[in-house]
Every structure is written in C-alpha cells, then in structure tokens.
C-alpha cells in the first residue's frame, strides 16, 4: 500500500513550495512539486516602456537579484539591435560573478547546510580537535581552539535559553546525519562567518549599481559612470575597494567553502547514488568575453546534454519556436493553448485546484489533473534540468568551450578528492558539488573581468552607455527580442515583443520553472519530481533525505511563479507547524 509524505511549506528556500511524495518500501516512487502562491509580473509589464522593464522584472526576486534586470536589458537590446560598450559588458560580468559567489555561498551555508550539519550536536565537539580538523583542510586563520570554543558557547547559550532562533525546527538528531561533532561545530562557525562575509561581497553591486538587492541597470549599458581620477564617479578608490572584495571572495571560497564542502561530502557519498532525475541538462550560456551574440566566446557555454550522454552537446536556440515551449496541462492556467513558444506565451490564470488542505496525489497515488502555478517548459518536448550541474556538465562535455580545460580540471579534482567516478555527478551530491566548483571558477573570473575592465579604462575608454538608440523614434515599429542568462539557479530567458514603443507581450521562463515544473502534456514529470523518485528515507515523519534532494536544486518559487492575484483572493492556506 502506497503512502504519502507531504512537505508544505518547504523552508530554507525562496517562495512557497509544496512537495508530495508517494512512498513504498522505504523509497519514493512518485512525486509532485507545487508552487502554491502566485504573483504578477508578466501581466504588469504589458503596455509599459521597454526601457523600464528591467526595474519591474527585477522585483520577481530579491535572491537572484540583478539577474532578471540583466536578462531584461539583454532582451530589449536584442529587440532594438542595441550594442553596448565593452565596459558595460565587463561590469555586467563582474556583477554576475559577484552574484554567483554570494548566492552559492548563502545557499550552501544558510539554505542547504542544515540538511547535512546537525547543529545542536556541535555542543558535543572538542574545540581543540575541531581546530585540528579545520587546520588540516585549510589555512583559514580563524581556525583556533579558542575561536571554536567561543562559537560553541554562543550555541550553548541559544540552547539553554530554549530559543534556537534560526536553528529551530529542523530534524536535529536524525539518524541520517553523519558528521562527527567537530565537523558540525566547524560548519556552524562558518555558517555564522558566511552571514557576515556575504554582506561584504555585494558591495560590488552597490558600487556599480547603486544598491543591493535590485541594483540599477540601463538599456544600452550600465547606469554608473567611470571617471578614474574624478570625485563623483567610479574612481580609483572604488576600484581598489572592488579589488579587495574580490580577493576576499577568492579566499573565502578557497579556504572556507570548498574545504567544508569536500569534508561534508566525504561523509555523504551515499547521496551520490540517488537524486539524478531526468539526466537532461540545458544551458543558454553566459559570461560573454566579446559580445553577447558570440556564443563561442562565452565562459559558460551554451548547449544541451540528453540522457547523461557527455559525448554529445546539442545546439540550443531560444528563438526557435520548435525548441522551447511552455505547457500548462497540469498548471492552474487556461490551457486551451498549452504548448506555446514564449514569444506567443500567455498568462491566463485559472485556479481549479481543490480547497486546502488538498492532496495533489490522491489516495490511490493518482495525480490531480492540475496542481501548481508553475508552467512546464520543455526543450523539444523533453524535461530539462538547469543550474550549476547543467553548466559544469556542458562545459565538461563541450571540448571546444573556452573554459573547458579549466572546468574539467576543477571537476576532475573534486571527483578524485572524493574518490568517486563521473557517474557520481548525476545525483543529489553532484548537484551540490557542482555549485561549489562553479563558485571557485566564478571567484577567479571575477578577478579576470575586473582586470579587463581596468585595462580598458586605462586605454582611455570610460564609456558605460551607448545613447544612439535611447529615443523610441529610432526603434522599429514591431520588434521581438530574447534575453538569456545563466541565473545562479540555471538558464533564464525573457522574451519581449515591442509594438509602437510599448511592450505588447513579455514572458519569463525561469530556472525553477524548469527544475520545479509539473508533469507536461505527455504526462512526463519535471526535473525535481523525477530526482525525488528513488530518494530513500529512514523516518517517514522526518523526510530529511527528501529535503537534501529538493534543496540541491536551490529552488526559488518567487522566480518560478512570477504572477500576482489581482483580486487578492486567497488561493491557498499554508500550515506551519
Ligand atoms: Ni529567485 Fe532565480 C535564480 C532566476 S530562480 S532565484 O537563480 O531567474 O528560478
Ligand atoms: Mg513565465
């Protein structure tokens, strides 16, 4: 007899996610991912000035802040054939890499670590042995017995006061936690350090974009001006500050994040045997080193891998109406036209779900027909995984990619450190490891783009904006554009149709829409749903292993369901226990 596990809401993510699983004999045999809250940005954009779109869509999410703005200006620049100055491309790349490093570190420590690290168990640790462990894996100067004792005392006062605060409500003491107390204490110390560090790195966004979250962008370039010797612009003092932040980022990733990741992963190699899911990976590519139209010069290459076949990388074209379609057969939309390319996409909400509390999977394990606000994007009718694992796999497999050698070296290093083969990549652990590998690369690329920017400025080019096509009278009456990016969580696309100077249609297909998508028109489940199938559990009422697989995708439902209920009707009730 099949039974159900329901997690609602899934915490330590952004947005509102409900996951239901049908379980039998200690394993998940089917799963449903449901985005339960709805917001409203594609509709808000209609009839707006396309030069304003970036500021509106950026409010889709404050976690992957900047990336929707970047994708939006790229979409509008594509539609209007606008070329931006080299400095603007470099500044965008710097902000992009800074975002990767910050977002991935925050995910590892603050959103994912509680799945691996039993925080209260750190009270059992010996601070001197913790220091010995930390010193054996890195040269991070803080790793002394006194430091770890202070952290432990802080935790003790939390526990004794009965107020665990940010550490309340987890499955502490669960038998699937495997770290020794010293590793738990080390990870706790770095959890707290990472909180402090992450607010520093985002100062790069405040320098180039005025603030964070939601820094300023501009169609045609960037909204900051460079005057290397000036007082009221980005000058040499600001550049020095950026360089210092970059050096600190490299140090934090190499001395804290990667050693912690490798240490923790070495205790959880069992999680390399499940959670792989669809085995199809899609990347639009990003980090142009020449210009956005020249895919061959991206540091993160474009391509698709099917069925885990690393011997072939297929071409992807987000403009092709045959390739990317969004289905709504199992989503709460009017689906009279399910299967539209985003340029023709529609956002017509139609809630037909049951009243809460509800089950997506009924008693017999059958799916209710419609169960989520997420649409189901598909590439050539296939579900795709997007994100760090997809990016590392495509760069690993694509031998002529610009950063192929660099990526291969980092991936092979991690595999040999853990003593596992490449098949381990297709798993829950592989997804989490790929995010770390990518963070290290991004930290170094941050420095590369910073140096390129300094070099270009030193040549006398201080331009950050191309004004030629600012005025709507210079635009064609009817124009379509697509902007793409590799958001921290995966391939992101914005499709815009501009008519008579205004937005006629705007559609976003977002990483978590791919990863968290429901079943499609063919009845095939999305990437996260498939990854959950086969995920084991040792305690049905504490599905820690499920959380590991779900969190390995770093889901963001705010991004995935970028819609709002205009009538402010209550669509669901979420019970928090
Ligand atoms: Ni709200 Fe986002 C990223 C985008 S995710 S976090 O990364 O785009 O689906
Ligand atoms: Mg959309």
XYZ file of C-alpha atoms in Angstrom, residues 241-511:
271
model
C 37.740 48.562 -2.874
C 36.372 46.220 -5.550
C 39.740 44.502 -5.868
C 39.916 43.974 -2.108
C 36.416 42.452 -2.081
C 37.349 40.145 -4.967
C 40.479 38.935 -3.179
C 38.435 38.271 -0.040
C 35.863 36.357 -2.100
C 38.540 34.120 -3.611
C 39.964 33.497 -0.144
C 36.589 32.724 1.425
C 35.636 30.300 -1.337
C 39.005 28.525 -1.400
C 39.731 28.486 2.328
C 36.248 28.003 3.776
C 33.506 26.963 1.331
C 35.384 24.386 -0.784
C 37.191 22.677 2.141
C 33.896 22.494 4.095
C 32.061 21.165 1.048
C 34.673 18.458 0.465
C 34.757 17.476 4.141
C 30.986 17.279 4.433
C 30.626 15.480 1.078
C 33.113 12.804 2.151
C 30.631 11.709 4.866
C 27.671 11.637 2.498
C 28.866 9.713 -0.534
C 25.638 7.682 -0.311
C 23.835 10.758 -1.679
C 25.773 10.304 -4.920
C 23.668 7.213 -5.613
C 20.274 8.940 -5.976
C 18.636 12.196 -6.927
C 19.892 12.293 -10.530
C 16.481 12.692 -12.107
C 15.926 13.441 -15.777
C 19.566 13.315 -16.924
C 18.829 16.058 -19.486
C 20.679 19.349 -18.996
C 20.112 22.722 -20.638
C 22.271 25.863 -20.651
C 21.760 29.109 -22.546
C 25.327 30.055 -21.671
C 26.703 33.300 -20.258
C 29.745 35.443 -19.467
C 30.458 36.784 -22.956
C 34.121 37.683 -23.407
C 33.496 39.509 -26.694
C 29.822 40.314 -27.128
C 26.522 38.669 -26.333
C 25.917 37.338 -29.876
C 29.170 35.408 -29.955
C 28.313 32.189 -28.071
C 31.647 30.574 -28.845
C 33.313 33.124 -26.587
C 31.167 32.537 -23.510
C 32.939 31.253 -20.406
C 29.773 29.305 -19.564
C 28.931 27.520 -22.819
C 25.534 27.009 -24.388
C 24.179 23.549 -25.078
C 22.018 20.579 -24.180
C 23.009 17.147 -22.898
C 20.457 14.363 -23.248
C 20.289 11.119 -21.247
C 23.561 11.861 -19.394
C 25.453 11.454 -22.680
C 28.620 13.517 -22.209
C 29.836 12.583 -25.700
C 27.439 14.935 -27.409
C 26.368 18.536 -26.752
C 23.354 19.631 -28.794
C 22.677 23.169 -30.005
C 20.075 25.323 -28.246
C 18.266 28.275 -29.764
C 15.826 30.154 -27.543
C 14.424 31.909 -30.630
C 13.389 28.670 -32.290
C 9.618 28.156 -31.925
C 10.173 24.409 -32.294
C 12.565 24.142 -29.343
C 11.193 25.825 -26.228
C 7.505 25.518 -25.433
C 5.621 26.018 -22.165
C 2.842 23.577 -21.322
C 0.013 24.262 -18.880
C -1.823 20.919 -18.933
C -1.141 20.366 -15.219
C -0.988 24.024 -14.124
C -3.675 26.435 -12.953
C -3.952 28.308 -16.243
C -6.368 28.368 -19.098
C -4.769 25.675 -21.187
C -6.757 25.991 -24.380
C -3.386 26.828 -25.970
C -0.923 24.723 -23.973
C 2.468 24.422 -25.663
C 3.302 27.987 -26.743
C 6.722 29.431 -27.553
C 7.368 32.278 -25.066
C 7.126 34.976 -27.766
C 3.491 33.895 -28.130
C 3.125 32.905 -24.473
C 0.007 33.663 -22.437
C -0.518 34.234 -18.725
C -4.183 33.453 -18.090
C -4.667 32.226 -14.554
C -7.447 29.761 -13.886
C -7.412 28.230 -10.454
C -9.215 24.932 -10.452
C -7.412 23.346 -7.554
C -9.155 21.777 -4.605
C -9.726 23.772 -1.452
C -6.916 23.361 1.045
C -5.869 21.152 2.694
C -5.506 19.286 -0.532
C -3.516 16.490 -1.999
C -2.002 16.517 -5.432
C -1.695 12.792 -5.270
C -4.972 11.202 -4.270
C -5.377 8.093 -2.104
C -4.507 5.747 -4.946
C -1.389 7.742 -5.889
C -3.060 9.245 -8.983
C -2.361 12.882 -9.823
C -4.995 15.531 -9.671
C -5.029 16.997 -13.124
C -3.792 20.452 -12.139
C -1.641 21.076 -9.114
C 0.668 24.092 -9.416
C 1.146 27.674 -10.544
C 4.325 26.686 -12.386
C 4.106 26.067 -16.108
C 6.047 23.172 -17.635
C 8.736 24.429 -20.037
C 10.194 21.756 -22.286
C 13.070 21.628 -24.800
C 11.981 19.640 -27.859
C 9.277 18.186 -25.616
C 11.761 16.942 -23.036
C 12.048 17.998 -19.382
C 15.383 19.610 -18.599
C 17.469 20.221 -15.507
C 19.114 23.649 -15.393
C 21.649 25.134 -12.962
C 25.215 24.640 -11.752
C 25.292 20.915 -12.527
C 23.978 21.520 -16.055
C 26.584 24.245 -16.591
C 29.514 22.214 -15.291
C 28.430 19.184 -17.341
C 28.006 21.149 -20.577
C 31.399 22.854 -20.121
C 32.952 19.475 -19.207
C 31.469 17.774 -22.260
C 31.998 20.584 -24.784
C 35.654 20.184 -25.605
C 35.928 23.352 -27.697
C 34.359 25.538 -24.997
C 36.519 28.462 -23.898
C 36.674 27.328 -20.264
C 36.550 23.575 -20.958
C 40.050 22.833 -19.637
C 39.524 24.906 -16.508
C 36.156 23.310 -15.734
C 37.450 19.805 -16.454
C 40.382 20.299 -14.120
C 38.170 21.501 -11.254
C 35.569 18.774 -11.766
C 38.223 16.025 -12.004
C 39.902 17.373 -8.845
C 36.691 17.135 -6.881
C 35.961 13.628 -8.182
C 39.436 12.415 -7.252
C 39.351 14.136 -3.814
C 36.098 12.310 -3.078
C 37.294 9.104 -4.749
C 34.220 8.809 -6.950
C 33.725 8.459 -10.709
C 31.957 10.873 -13.092
C 28.665 8.959 -12.658
C 28.523 10.452 -9.135
C 27.820 13.826 -10.747
C 24.315 12.744 -11.743
C 22.977 12.895 -8.213
C 21.939 14.970 -5.224
C 25.571 15.203 -4.114
C 26.748 16.001 -7.663
C 24.378 18.958 -7.853
C 25.660 20.358 -4.556
C 29.315 19.776 -5.512
C 28.829 21.455 -8.914
C 27.661 24.626 -7.185
C 30.909 24.734 -5.207
C 33.077 24.108 -8.262
C 31.280 26.860 -10.109
C 31.750 29.286 -7.204
C 35.504 28.813 -7.303
C 35.566 29.432 -11.051
C 33.323 32.479 -10.712
C 35.543 33.969 -7.985
C 38.544 33.779 -10.326
C 36.563 35.020 -13.323
C 35.528 37.972 -11.182
C 39.191 38.925 -10.991
C 39.704 38.342 -14.721
C 36.836 40.666 -15.694
C 37.963 43.250 -13.145
C 41.436 43.307 -14.724
C 39.932 43.525 -18.233
C 37.857 46.495 -17.090
C 40.863 48.263 -15.565
C 42.866 47.621 -18.758
C 40.153 49.059 -20.952
C 39.739 52.112 -18.743
C 43.499 52.672 -18.759
C 43.357 52.732 -22.555
C 41.190 55.827 -22.185
C 37.760 54.237 -22.765
C 35.492 55.242 -19.883
C 32.144 54.784 -21.690
C 29.447 52.729 -19.954
C 26.408 53.641 -22.089
C 25.507 53.817 -25.800
C 22.898 56.565 -26.251
C 22.280 56.085 -30.013
C 19.011 54.165 -29.688
C 17.651 55.650 -26.495
C 14.848 57.565 -28.194
C 11.796 55.460 -29.218
C 11.645 57.238 -32.577
C 14.818 55.341 -33.520
C 13.116 51.944 -32.927
C 11.300 49.794 -35.454
C 7.508 49.699 -35.006
C 7.441 45.967 -34.397
C 10.364 44.175 -32.765
C 10.907 40.918 -30.923
C 13.836 40.136 -28.677
C 15.082 37.470 -26.346
C 17.431 37.916 -23.435
C 19.082 34.976 -21.761
C 21.302 34.483 -18.779
C 22.657 31.719 -16.635
C 20.985 32.762 -13.393
C 22.556 31.199 -10.286
C 19.824 28.527 -10.381
C 20.029 27.951 -14.132
C 19.014 29.011 -17.615
C 16.799 32.086 -17.603
C 15.020 33.619 -20.590
C 12.958 36.763 -21.101
C 11.063 37.109 -24.378
C 9.761 40.559 -25.301
C 7.534 41.791 -28.122
C 7.632 45.564 -28.608
C 4.982 47.302 -30.707
C 4.856 51.060 -31.282
C 7.329 51.736 -28.484
C 5.443 49.714 -25.849
C 5.606 46.151 -24.547
C 2.946 44.039 -26.269
C 3.953 40.797 -24.574
C 6.616 39.768 -22.073
C 7.273 36.223 -20.919
C 9.835 34.927 -18.441
C 10.871 31.280 -18.308
C 12.845 30.905 -15.138
C 15.273 28.273 -13.767
